[in-house]
C-alpha positions in Angstrom: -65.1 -25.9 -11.6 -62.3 -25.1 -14.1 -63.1 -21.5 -13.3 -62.2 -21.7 -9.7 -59.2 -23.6 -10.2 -57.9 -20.7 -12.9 -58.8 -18.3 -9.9 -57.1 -20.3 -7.7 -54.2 -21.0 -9.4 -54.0 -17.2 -10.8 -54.2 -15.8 -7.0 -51.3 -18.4 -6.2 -49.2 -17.2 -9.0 -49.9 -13.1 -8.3 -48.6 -14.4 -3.8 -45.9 -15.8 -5.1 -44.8 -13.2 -7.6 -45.3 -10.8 -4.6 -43.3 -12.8 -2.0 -40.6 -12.5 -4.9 -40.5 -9.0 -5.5 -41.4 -7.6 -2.2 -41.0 -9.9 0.8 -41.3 -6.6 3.5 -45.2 -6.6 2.3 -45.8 -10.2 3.8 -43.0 -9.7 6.7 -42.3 -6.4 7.6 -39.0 -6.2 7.2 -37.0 -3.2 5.7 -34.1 -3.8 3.8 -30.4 -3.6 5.0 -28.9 -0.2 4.1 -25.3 -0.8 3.0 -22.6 0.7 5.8 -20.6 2.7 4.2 -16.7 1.8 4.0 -14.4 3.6 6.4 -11.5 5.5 4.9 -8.2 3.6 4.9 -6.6 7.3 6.5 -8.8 7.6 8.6 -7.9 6.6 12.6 -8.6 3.3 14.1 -11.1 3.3 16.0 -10.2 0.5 17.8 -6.8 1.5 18.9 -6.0 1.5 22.1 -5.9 5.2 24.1 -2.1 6.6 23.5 -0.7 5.1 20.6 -2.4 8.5 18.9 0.9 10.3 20.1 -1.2 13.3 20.6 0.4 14.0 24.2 4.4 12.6 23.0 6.2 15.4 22.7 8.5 15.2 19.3 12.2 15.6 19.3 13.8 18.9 18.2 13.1 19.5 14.2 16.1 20.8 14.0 18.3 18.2 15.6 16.3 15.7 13.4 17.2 17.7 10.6 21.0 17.9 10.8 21.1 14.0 12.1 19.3 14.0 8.7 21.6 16.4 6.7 24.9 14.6 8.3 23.6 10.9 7.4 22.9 11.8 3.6 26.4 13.1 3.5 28.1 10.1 4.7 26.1 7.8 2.7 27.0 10.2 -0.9 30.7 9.8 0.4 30.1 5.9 0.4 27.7 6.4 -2.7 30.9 7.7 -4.5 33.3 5.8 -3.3 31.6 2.3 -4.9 31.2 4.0 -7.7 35.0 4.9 -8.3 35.6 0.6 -7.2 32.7 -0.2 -10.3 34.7 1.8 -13.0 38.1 0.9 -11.8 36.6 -2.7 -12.0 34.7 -2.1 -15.5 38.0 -0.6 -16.7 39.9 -3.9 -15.7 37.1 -6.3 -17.7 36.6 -7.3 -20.8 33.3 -6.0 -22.0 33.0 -7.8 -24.4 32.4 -11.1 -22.3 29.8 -11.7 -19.4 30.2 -9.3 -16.4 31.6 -10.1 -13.7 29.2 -11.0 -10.2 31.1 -8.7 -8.2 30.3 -6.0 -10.5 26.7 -6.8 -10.7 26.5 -7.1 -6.8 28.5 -3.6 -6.6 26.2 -2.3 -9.2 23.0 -3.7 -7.1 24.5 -2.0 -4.1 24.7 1.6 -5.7 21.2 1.1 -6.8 20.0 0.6 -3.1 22.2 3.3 -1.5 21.4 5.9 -4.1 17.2 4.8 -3.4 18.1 5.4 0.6 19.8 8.8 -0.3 16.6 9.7 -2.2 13.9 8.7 0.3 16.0 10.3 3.0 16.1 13.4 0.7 12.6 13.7 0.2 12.2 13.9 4.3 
């Protein structure tokens, strides 16, 4: 009797420890291959038709170009002109206390419009 139960027990165990490992043996099923991840350039392929801009025709290059040309001029001119206000202010403070907030603000703005000029530069 004690044999049989071993057996028992021992064919019990070796199910169960192949239920664990392999559960396609008892229930045929394969498992799930992992998709692969789409590349964040690639299209959308769920994207409406036309918003691809395959058939919109572009504006003239060069027209873009001097619009571009013409707009980074203007905004050096203004780039310059705050910085002449910021040293004529600078030049009428006392350094040696706390700046002024108009000098930080006018400071903040040549910051910004000198990053615009650089963007825009780049194309």
């Amino acid at each position: 009797m004690p044999e049989s139960r071993r057996r028992l027990l021992m064919t019990v165990a070796a199910a169960a420890g192949m239920i664990a490992v392999k559960p396609v043996f008892l229930f045929g099923q394969h498992p799930a291959t992992p998709q692969p991840r789409p590349s964040p350039n690639a299209p959308d392929p769920h994207a409406p038709a036309g918003l691809d801009r395959a058939g919109v025709s572009s504006p003239d290059a060069k027209t873009l170009d001097q619009r571009n040309q013409n707009q980074i001029r203007t905004d050096i001119d203004r780039l310059y002109q705050l910085v002449s206000e910021l040293k004529q202010e600078v030049a009428a403070t006392d350094l040696n206390s706390t700046m002024s907030l108009n000098v930080m603000k006018k400071a903040h703005q040549i910051e910004k419009l000198a990053k615009e000029i650089k963007d825009r530069a780049k194309g």
